[in-house]
Short mmCIF file of C-alpha atoms and ligand atoms in Angstrom, two decimals:
data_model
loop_
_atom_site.label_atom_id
_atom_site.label_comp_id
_atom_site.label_asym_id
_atom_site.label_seq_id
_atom_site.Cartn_x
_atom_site.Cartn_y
_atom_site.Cartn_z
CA UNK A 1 14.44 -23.41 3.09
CA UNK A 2 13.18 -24.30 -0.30
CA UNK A 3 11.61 -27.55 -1.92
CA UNK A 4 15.08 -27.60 -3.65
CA UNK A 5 16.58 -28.46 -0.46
CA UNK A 6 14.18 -31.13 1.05
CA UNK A 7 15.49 -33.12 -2.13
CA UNK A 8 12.64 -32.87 -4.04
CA UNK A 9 13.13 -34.00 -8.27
CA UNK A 10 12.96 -31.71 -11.18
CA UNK A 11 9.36 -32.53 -12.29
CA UNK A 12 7.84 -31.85 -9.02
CA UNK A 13 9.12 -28.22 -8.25
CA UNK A 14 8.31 -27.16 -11.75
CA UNK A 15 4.63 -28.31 -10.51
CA UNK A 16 4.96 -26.16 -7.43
CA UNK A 17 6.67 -23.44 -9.45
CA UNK A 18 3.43 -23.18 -11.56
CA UNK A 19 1.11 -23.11 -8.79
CA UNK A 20 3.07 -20.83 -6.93
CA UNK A 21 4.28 -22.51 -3.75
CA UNK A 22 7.68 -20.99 -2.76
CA UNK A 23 8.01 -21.71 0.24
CA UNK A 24 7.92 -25.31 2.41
CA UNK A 25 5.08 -25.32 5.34
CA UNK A 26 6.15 -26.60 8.38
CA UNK A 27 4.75 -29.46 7.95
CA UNK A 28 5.86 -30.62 4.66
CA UNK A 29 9.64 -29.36 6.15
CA UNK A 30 9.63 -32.40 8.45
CA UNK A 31 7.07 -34.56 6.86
CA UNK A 32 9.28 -34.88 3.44
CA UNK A 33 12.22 -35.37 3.86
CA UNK A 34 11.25 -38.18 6.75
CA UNK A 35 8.58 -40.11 3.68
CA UNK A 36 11.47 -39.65 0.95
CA UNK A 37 13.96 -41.28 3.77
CA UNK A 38 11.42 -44.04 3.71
CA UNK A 39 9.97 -43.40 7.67
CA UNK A 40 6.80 -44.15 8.85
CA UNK A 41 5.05 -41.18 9.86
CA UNK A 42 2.51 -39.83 12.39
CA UNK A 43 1.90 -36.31 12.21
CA UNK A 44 -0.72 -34.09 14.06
CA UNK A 45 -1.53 -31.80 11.46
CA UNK A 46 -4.93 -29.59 10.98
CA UNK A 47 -6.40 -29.31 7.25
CA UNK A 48 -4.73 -25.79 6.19
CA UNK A 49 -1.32 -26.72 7.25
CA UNK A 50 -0.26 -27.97 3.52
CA UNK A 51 -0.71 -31.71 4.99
CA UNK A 52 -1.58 -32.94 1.73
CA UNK A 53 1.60 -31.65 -0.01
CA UNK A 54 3.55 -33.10 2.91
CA UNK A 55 2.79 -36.84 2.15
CA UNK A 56 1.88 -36.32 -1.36
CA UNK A 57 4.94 -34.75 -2.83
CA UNK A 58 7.84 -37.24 -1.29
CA UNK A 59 5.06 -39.93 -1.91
CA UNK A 60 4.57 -39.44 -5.56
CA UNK A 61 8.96 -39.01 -5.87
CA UNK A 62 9.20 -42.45 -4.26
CA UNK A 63 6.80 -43.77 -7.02
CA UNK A 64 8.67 -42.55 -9.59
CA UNK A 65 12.03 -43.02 -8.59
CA UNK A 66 11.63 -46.71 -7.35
CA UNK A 67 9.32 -49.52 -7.33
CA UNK A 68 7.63 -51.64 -10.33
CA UNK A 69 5.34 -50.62 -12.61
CA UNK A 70 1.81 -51.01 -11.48
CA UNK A 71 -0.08 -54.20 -12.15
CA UNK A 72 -3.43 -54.52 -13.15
CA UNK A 73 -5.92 -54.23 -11.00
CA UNK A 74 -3.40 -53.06 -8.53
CA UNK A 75 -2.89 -49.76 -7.01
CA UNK A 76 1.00 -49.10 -5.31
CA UNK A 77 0.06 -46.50 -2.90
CA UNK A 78 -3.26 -45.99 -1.37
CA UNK A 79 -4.38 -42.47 0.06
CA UNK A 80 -7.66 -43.39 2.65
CA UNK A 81 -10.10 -40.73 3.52
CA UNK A 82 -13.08 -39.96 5.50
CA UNK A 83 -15.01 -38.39 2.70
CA UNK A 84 -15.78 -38.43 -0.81
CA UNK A 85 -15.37 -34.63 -0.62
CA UNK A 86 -11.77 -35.00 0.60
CA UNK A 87 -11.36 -37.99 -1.41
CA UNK A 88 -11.63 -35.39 -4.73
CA UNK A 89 -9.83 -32.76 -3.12
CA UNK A 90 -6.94 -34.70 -2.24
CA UNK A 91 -6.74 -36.51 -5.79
CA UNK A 92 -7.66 -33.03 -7.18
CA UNK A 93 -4.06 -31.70 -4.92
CA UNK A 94 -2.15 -35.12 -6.10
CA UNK A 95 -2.89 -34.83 -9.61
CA UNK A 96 -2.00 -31.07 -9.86
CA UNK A 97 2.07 -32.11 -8.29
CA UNK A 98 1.99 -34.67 -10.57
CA UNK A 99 1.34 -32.98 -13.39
CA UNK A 100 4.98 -33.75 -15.19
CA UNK A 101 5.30 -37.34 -14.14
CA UNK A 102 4.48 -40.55 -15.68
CA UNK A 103 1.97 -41.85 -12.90
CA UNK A 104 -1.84 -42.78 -13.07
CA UNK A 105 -4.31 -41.26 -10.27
CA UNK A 106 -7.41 -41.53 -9.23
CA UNK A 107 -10.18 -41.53 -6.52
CA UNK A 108 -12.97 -43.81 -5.29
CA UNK A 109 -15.47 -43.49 -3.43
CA UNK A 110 -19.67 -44.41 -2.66
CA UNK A 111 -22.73 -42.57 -3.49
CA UNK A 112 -21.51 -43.41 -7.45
CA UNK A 113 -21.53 -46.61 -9.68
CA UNK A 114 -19.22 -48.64 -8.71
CA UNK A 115 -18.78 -50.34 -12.25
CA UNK A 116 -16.76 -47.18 -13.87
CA UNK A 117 -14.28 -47.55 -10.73
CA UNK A 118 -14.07 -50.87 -11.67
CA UNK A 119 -13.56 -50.25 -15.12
CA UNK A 120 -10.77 -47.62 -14.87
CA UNK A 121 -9.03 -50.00 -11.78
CA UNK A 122 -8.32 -52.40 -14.80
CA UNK A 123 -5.13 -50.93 -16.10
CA UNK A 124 -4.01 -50.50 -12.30
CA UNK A 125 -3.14 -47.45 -10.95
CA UNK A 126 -0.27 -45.47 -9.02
CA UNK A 127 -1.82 -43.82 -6.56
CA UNK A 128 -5.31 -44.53 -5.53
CA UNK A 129 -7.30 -42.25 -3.18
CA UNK A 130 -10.59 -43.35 -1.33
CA UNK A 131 -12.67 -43.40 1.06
CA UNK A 132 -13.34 -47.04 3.52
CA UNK A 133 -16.43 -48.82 2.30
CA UNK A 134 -15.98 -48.14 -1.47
CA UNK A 135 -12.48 -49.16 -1.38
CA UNK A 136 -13.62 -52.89 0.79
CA UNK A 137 -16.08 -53.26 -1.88
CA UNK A 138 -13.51 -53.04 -5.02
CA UNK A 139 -11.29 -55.30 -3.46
CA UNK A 140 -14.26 -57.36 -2.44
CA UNK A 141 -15.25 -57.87 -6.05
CA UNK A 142 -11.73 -58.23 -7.09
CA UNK A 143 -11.44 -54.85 -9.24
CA UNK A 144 -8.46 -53.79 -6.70
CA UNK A 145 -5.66 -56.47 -4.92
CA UNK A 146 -3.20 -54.59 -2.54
CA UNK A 147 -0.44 -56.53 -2.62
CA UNK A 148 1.69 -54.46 -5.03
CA UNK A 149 1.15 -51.52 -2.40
CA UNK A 150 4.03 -49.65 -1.14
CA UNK A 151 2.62 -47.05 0.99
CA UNK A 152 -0.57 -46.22 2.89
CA UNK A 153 -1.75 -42.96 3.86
CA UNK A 154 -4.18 -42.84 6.41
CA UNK A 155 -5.60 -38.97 6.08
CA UNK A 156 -7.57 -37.36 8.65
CA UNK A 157 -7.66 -40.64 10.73
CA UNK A 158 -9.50 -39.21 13.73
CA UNK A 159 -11.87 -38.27 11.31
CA UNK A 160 -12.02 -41.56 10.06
CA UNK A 161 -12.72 -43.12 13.54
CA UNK A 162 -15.15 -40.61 14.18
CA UNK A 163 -17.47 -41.66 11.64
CA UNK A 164 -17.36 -44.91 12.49
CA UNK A 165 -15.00 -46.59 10.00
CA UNK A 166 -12.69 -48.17 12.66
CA UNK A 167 -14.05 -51.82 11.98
CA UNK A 168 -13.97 -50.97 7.85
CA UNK A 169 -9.95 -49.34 9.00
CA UNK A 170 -9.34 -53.09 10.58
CA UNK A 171 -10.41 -55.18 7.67
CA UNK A 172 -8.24 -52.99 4.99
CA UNK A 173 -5.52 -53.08 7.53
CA UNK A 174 -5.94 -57.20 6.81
CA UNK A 175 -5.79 -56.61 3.52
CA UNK A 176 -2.51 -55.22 3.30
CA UNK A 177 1.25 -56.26 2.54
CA UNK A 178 2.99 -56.54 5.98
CA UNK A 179 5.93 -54.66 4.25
CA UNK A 180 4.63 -51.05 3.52
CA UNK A 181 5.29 -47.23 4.47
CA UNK A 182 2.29 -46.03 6.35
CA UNK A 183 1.60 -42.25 7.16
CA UNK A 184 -0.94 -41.41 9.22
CA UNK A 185 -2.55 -37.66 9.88
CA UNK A 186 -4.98 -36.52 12.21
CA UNK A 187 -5.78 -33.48 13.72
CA UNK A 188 -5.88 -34.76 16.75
CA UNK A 189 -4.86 -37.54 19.15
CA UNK A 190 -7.13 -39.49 20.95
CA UNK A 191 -6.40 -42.46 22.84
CA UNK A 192 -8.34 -44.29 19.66
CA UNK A 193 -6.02 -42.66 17.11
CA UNK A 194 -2.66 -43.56 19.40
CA UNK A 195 -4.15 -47.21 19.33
CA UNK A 196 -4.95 -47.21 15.41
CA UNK A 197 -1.14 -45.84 15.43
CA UNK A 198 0.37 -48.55 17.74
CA UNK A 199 -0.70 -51.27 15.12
CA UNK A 200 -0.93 -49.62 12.12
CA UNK A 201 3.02 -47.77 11.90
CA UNK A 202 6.44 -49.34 12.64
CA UNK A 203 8.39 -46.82 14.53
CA UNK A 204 7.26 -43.81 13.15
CA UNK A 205 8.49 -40.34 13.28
CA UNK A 206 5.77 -38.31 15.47
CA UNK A 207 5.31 -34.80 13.58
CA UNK A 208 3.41 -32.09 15.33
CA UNK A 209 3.51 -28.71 13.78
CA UNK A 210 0.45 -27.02 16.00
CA UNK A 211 -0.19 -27.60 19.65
CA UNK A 212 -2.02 -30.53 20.38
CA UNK A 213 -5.77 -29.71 20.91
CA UNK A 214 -5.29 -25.87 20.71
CA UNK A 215 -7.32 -24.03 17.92
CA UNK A 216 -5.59 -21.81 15.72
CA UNK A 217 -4.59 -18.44 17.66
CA UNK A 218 -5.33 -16.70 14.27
CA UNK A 219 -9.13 -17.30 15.04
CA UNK A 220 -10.78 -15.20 17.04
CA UNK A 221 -13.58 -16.84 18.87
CA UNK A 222 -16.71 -16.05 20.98
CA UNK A 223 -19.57 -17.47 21.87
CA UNK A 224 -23.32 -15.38 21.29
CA UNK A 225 -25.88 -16.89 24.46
CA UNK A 226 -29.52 -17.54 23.11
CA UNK A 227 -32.47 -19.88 23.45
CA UNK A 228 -32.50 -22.40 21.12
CA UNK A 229 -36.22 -20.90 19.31
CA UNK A 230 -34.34 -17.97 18.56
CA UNK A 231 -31.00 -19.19 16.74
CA UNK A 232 -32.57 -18.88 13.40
CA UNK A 233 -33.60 -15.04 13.83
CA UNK A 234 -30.60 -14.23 15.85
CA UNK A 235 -28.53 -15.38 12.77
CA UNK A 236 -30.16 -13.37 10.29
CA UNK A 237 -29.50 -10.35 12.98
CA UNK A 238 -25.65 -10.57 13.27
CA UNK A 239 -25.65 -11.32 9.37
CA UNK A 240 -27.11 -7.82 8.43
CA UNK A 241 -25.45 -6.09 11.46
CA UNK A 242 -21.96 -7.75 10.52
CA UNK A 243 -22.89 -7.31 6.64
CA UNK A 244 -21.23 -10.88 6.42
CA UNK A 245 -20.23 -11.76 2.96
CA UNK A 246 -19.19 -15.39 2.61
CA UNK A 247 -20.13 -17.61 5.71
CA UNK A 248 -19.57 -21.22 6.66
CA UNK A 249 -22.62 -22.38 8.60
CA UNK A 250 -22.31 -25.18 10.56
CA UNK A 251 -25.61 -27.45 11.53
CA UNK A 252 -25.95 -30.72 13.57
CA UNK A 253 -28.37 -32.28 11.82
CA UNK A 254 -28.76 -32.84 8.15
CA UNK A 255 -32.91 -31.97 9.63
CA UNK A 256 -30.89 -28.16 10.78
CA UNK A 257 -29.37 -27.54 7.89
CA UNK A 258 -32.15 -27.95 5.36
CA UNK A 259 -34.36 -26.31 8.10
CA UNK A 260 -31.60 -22.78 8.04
CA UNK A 261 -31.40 -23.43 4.49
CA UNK A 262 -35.12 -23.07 3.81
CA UNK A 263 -35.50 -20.18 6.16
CA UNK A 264 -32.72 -17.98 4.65
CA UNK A 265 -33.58 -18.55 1.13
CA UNK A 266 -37.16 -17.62 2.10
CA UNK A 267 -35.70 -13.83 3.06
CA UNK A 268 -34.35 -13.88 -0.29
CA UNK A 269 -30.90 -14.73 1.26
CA UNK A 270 -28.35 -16.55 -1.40
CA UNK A 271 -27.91 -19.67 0.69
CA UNK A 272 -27.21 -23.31 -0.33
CA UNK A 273 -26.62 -26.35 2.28
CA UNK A 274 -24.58 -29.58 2.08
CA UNK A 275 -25.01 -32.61 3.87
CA UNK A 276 -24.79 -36.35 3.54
CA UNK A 277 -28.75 -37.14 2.07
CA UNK A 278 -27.98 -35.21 -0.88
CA UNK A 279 -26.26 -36.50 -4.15
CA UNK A 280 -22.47 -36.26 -4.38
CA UNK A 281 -23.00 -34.18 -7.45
CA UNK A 282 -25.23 -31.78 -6.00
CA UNK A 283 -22.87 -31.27 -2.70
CA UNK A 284 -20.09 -30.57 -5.27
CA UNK A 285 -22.41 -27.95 -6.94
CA UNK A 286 -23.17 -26.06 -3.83
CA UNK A 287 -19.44 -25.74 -2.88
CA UNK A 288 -17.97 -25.06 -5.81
CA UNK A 289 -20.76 -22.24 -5.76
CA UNK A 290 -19.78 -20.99 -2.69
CA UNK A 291 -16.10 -21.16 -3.29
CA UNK A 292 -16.95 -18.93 -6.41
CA UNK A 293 -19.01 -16.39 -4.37
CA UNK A 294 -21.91 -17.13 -6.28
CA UNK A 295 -23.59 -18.69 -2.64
CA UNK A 296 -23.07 -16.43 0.03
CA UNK A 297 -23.89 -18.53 2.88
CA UNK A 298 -23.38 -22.37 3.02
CA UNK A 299 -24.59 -24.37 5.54
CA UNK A 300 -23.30 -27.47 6.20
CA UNK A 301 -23.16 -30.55 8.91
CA UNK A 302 -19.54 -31.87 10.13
CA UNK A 303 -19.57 -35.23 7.76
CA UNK A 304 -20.32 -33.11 4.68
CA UNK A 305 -17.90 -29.98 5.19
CA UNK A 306 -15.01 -32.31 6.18
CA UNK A 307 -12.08 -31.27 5.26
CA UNK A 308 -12.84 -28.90 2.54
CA UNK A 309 -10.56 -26.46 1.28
CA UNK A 310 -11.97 -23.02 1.40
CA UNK A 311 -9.54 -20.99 1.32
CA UNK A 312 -9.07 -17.29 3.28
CA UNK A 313 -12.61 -17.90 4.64
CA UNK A 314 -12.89 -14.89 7.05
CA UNK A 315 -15.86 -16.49 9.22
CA UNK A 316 -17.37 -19.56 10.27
CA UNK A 317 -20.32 -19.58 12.27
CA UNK A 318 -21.55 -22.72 14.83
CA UNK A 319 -25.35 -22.42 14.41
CA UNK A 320 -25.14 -25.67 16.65
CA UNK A 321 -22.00 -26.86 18.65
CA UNK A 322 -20.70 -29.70 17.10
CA UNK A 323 -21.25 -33.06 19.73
CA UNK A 324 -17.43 -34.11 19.05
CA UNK A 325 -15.86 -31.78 20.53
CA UNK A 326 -12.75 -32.09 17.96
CA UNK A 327 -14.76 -30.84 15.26
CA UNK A 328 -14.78 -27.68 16.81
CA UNK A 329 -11.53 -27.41 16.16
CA UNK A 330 -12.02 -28.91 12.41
CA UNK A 331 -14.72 -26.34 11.71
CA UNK A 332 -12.76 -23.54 13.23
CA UNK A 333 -10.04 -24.57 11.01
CA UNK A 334 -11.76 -23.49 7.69
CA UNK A 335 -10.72 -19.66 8.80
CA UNK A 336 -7.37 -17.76 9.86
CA UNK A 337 -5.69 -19.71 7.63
CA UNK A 338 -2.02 -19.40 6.03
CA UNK A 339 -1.96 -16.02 8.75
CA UNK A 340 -4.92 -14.43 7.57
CA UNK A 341 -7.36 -13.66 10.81
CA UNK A 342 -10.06 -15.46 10.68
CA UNK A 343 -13.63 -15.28 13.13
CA UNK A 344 -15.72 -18.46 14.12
CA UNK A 345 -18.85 -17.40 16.38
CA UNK A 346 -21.25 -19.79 18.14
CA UNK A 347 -24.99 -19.21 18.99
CA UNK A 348 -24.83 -21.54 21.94
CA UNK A 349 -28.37 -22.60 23.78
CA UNK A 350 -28.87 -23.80 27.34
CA UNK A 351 -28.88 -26.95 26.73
CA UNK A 352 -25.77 -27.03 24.58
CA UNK A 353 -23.39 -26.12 27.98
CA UNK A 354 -22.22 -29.16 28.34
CA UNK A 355 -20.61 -29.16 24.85
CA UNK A 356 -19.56 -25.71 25.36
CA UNK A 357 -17.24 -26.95 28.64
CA UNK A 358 -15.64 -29.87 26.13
CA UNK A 359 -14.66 -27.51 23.78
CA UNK A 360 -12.99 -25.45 26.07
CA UNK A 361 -11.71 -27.82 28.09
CA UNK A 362 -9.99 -29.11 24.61
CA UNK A 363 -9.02 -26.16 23.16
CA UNK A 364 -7.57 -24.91 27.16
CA UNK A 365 -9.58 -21.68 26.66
CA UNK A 366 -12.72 -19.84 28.19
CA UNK A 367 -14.68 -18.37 25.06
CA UNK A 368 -15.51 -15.07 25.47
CA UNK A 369 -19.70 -14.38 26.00
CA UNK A 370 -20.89 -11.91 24.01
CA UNK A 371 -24.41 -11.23 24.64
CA UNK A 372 -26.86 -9.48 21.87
CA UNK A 373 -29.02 -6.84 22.76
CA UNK A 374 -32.74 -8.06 22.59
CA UNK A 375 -31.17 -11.69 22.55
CA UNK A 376 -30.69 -12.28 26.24
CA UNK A 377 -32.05 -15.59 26.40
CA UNK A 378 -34.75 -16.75 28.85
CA UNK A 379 -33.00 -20.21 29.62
CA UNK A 380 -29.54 -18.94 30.94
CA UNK A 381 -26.28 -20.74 29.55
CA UNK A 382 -25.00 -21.52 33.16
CA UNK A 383 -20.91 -20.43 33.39
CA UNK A 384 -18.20 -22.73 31.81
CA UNK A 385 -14.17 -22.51 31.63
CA UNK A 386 -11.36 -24.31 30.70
CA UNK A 387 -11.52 -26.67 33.34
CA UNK A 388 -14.50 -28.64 32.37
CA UNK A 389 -16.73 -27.14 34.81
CA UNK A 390 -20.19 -26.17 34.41
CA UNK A 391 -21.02 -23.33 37.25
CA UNK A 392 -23.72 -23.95 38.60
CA UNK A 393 -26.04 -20.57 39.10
CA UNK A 394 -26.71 -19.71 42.48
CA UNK A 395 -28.80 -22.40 44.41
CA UNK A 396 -32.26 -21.18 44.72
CA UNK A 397 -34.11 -22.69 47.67
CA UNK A 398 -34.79 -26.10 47.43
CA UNK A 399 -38.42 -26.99 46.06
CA UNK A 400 -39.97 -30.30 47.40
CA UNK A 401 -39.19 -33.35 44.96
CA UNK A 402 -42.22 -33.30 42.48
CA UNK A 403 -43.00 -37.28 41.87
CA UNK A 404 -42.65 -38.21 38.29
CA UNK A 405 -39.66 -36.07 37.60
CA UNK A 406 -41.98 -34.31 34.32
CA UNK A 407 -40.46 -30.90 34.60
CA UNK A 408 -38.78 -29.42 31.79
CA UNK A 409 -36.62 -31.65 29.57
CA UNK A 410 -33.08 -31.47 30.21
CA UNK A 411 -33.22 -28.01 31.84
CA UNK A 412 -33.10 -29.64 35.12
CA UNK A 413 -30.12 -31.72 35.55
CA UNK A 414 -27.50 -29.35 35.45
CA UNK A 415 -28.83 -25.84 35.80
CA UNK A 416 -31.85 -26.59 38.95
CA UNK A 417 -29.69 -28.94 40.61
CA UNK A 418 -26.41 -27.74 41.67
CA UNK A 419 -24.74 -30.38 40.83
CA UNK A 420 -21.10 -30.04 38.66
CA UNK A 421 -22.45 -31.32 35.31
CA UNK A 422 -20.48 -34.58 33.97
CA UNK A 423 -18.93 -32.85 30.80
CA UNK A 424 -18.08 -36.14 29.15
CA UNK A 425 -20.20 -39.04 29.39
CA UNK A 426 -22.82 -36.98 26.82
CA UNK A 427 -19.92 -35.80 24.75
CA UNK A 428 -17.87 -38.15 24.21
CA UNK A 429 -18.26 -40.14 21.10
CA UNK A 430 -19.04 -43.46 21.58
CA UNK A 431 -16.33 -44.98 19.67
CA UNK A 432 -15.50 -48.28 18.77
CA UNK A 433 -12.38 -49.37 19.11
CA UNK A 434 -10.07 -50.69 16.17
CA UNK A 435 -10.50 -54.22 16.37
CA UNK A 436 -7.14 -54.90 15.19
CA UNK A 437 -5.72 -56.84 18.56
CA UNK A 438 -9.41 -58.20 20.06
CA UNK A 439 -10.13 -61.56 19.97
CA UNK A 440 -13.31 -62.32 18.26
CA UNK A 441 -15.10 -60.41 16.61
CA UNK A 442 -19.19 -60.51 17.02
CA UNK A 443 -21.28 -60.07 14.23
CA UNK A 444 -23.71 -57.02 13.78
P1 LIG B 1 -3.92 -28.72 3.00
O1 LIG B 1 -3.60 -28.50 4.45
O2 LIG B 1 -3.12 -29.82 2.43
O3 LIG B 1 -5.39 -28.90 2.79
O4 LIG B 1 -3.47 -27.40 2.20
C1 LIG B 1 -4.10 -26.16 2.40
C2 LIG B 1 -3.88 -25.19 1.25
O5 LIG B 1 -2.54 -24.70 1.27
C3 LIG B 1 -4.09 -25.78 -0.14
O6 LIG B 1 -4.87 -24.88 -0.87
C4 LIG B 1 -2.72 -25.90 -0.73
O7 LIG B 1 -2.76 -25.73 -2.13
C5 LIG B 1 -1.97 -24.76 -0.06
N1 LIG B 1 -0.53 -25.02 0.14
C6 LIG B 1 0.03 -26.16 0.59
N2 LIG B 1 1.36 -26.03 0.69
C7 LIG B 1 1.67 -24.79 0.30
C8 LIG B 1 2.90 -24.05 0.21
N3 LIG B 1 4.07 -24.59 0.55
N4 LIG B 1 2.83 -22.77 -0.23
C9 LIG B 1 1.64 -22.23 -0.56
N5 LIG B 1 0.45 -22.85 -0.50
C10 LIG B 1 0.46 -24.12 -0.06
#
């Protein structure tokens, strides 16, 4: 199969031609000749799959081939994203296929002044990528009106739900033409996303080119035991022993990554961090650093690493497991891509178990324990598989009930007791719901 054959136009495979894409992904196989037809679309689709091709190419055809020309102040398709980093990669991938046709891009998003995205909106333009909040506000101070839209791409909509957005997702969703193509992608489903779906898409053509839930096979995954005191040192160990060259370090906290950060550069290590407190112009410095090997370890949380392209990334390391347990599969999906093998390793404390058993409980696999020598930690991880389980060690016997229940924090619960810890309730994001079918709605 070629791009030829999915009916793609003249100006648009002499753009893939020059940046060498011969061959359709499975994805954009399904995804464009079902947009160009004129579907609706819901496709479960990881970054790294050529998801961005597969709505932007038949997207930006459709543009050109039909449809007035843009108003002012107007924008006729709208690409939504979770973050301003995907925001610019995604206009970065748009502009590059439309390279040889006559449409206008562009991409807002916060963290910038508003007033030059209200400047360049005057003219109108085709396709508009950007992210929630920045795009309410435009069309809030009447820089943008959406009723010259055509299509709506909702991109990495779990993502987008995730973070909160699902009541900024429900006021856009007002703002729009009733009469529209809408494509949504997500990497995975939750019963949130299938919601979001139900209202959002009219009979759309489910796409899903990689088991639902299931990690990339290419990746292969284990987990390194340790106490939680020790991550830092235990990082720097398997760094020199592994002589790792380019790593994606993933934090929790915007607190853990500056923390890492701070630590490594103070053993002369070349390592840079990104997260949501710093500027958007000093998160685009750090990556595009890293991407050019000139920062050999970048450390980053979820929100900020989102959906960046790094390509043939041969290891990602969890220095915390991520509390969504999706992400996991997001962060695992910066490696093994396109075929290439890829490693993701997790230091994993005691107290993490819990998130341990979602993840593999998601991805319907037991991650292999590798434990260091001289790393063994003090506060076992107690067993987990597939199942959701948390195995509880063998019972000791039973100490009389200490009044007060001061003890050690958290250790307790799940590893003293015997009990089956509940692998959801402190897992599972607490989500709101799209509002887009509740009655009224109470203010914040
Ligand atoms: P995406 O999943 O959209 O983030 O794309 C992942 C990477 O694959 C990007 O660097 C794209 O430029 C690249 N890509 C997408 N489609 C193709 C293709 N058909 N052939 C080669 N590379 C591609």
């Amino acid at each position: 199969m070629t791009f030829a054959t999915l009916g793609l136009i003249e100006p648009l495979l002499r753009a893939l031609e020059t940046l060498g894409y011969q061959t359709p992904t499975p994805v954009q196989a399904q995804a464009i000749p079902a947009v160009l037809a004129g579907r609706d679309l819901m496709a479960a689709a990881q970054t790294g799959t050529g998801k961005t091709a597969g709505f932007a190419l038949p997207l930006l055809q459709l543009l050109t081939l039909e449809g007035p020309k843009v108003a002012a102040n107007s924008a006729r398709a709208l690409i939504l994203c979770p973050t301003r980093e995907l925001a610019e990669q995604v206009h970065a991938s748009v502009a590059e296929y439309a390279q040889h046709l006559p449409l206008t891009t562009y991409a807002v998003y916060g963290g910038v002044s508003i007033n030059p995205q209200m400047m360049k909106l005057r003219k109108g333009v085709d396709i508009l990528v950007a992210t929630p909040g920045r795009l309410i506000d435009l069309f809030r101070q009447n820089a943008l009106k959406l009723n010259q839209l055509q299509t709506l791409v909702l991109d990495e909509a779990d993502r987008m739900l995730d973070l909160g957005f699902s009541e900024e997702l429900a006021n856009i969703y007002r703002m729009l033409p009733k009469k529209r193509q809408t494509l949504l992608f997500s990497a995975t489903f939750s019963d949130d996303i299938r919601l979001l779906a139900g209202q959002m898409l009219n009979d759309p053509l489910s796409i899903e080119v990689s088991p639902r839930n299931v990690a990339a096979k290419t990746v292969k995954q284990w987990v390194v035991p340790v106490d939680k005191k020790r991550k830092p040192e235990l990082f720097v160990h398997l760094m020199r022993k592994g002589r790792w060259k380019q790593v994606l370090v993933f934090a929790k906290t915007r607190n853990g990554v500056d923390a890492l950060v701070d630590k490594l550069q103070g053993l002369g290590i070349n390592a840079d961090g990104i997260h949501g407190d710093k500027p958007q112009a000093t998160r685009q410095r750090a990556l595009d650093r890293f991407k050019a090997s000139d920062v050999q370890i970048l450390v980053a949380t979820d929100v900020a690493a989102r959906g960046l392209d790094i390509e043939d990334l041969p290891l990602v390391v969890n220095f915390d497991l991520p509390i969504v347990a999706e992400d996991y599969i997001h962060r695992i999906g910066r490696t093994g891509r396109a075929g290439n093998t890829g490693e993701a390793i997790s230091l994993v404390c005691a107290d993490e178990v819990n998130m341990l058993s979602a993840i593999e409980m998601l991805t319907r696999q037991t991650l292999t324990r590798k434990m260091e020598p001289d790393f063994e930690p003090e506060h076992r991880v107690p067993d987990t598989d597939a199942s959701g389980q948390v195995v509880k060690k063998p019972k000791k016997p039973k100490k009389p009930k200490a009044s007060g229940g001061g003890g050690k924090r958290n250790l307790g619960k799940w590893v003293d007791s015997g009990e089956v810890a509940p692998a959801e309730p402190s897992i599972k994001p607490v989500r709101k719901v799209p509002v887009f079918n509740t009655g009224p709605r109470k203010k914040k």
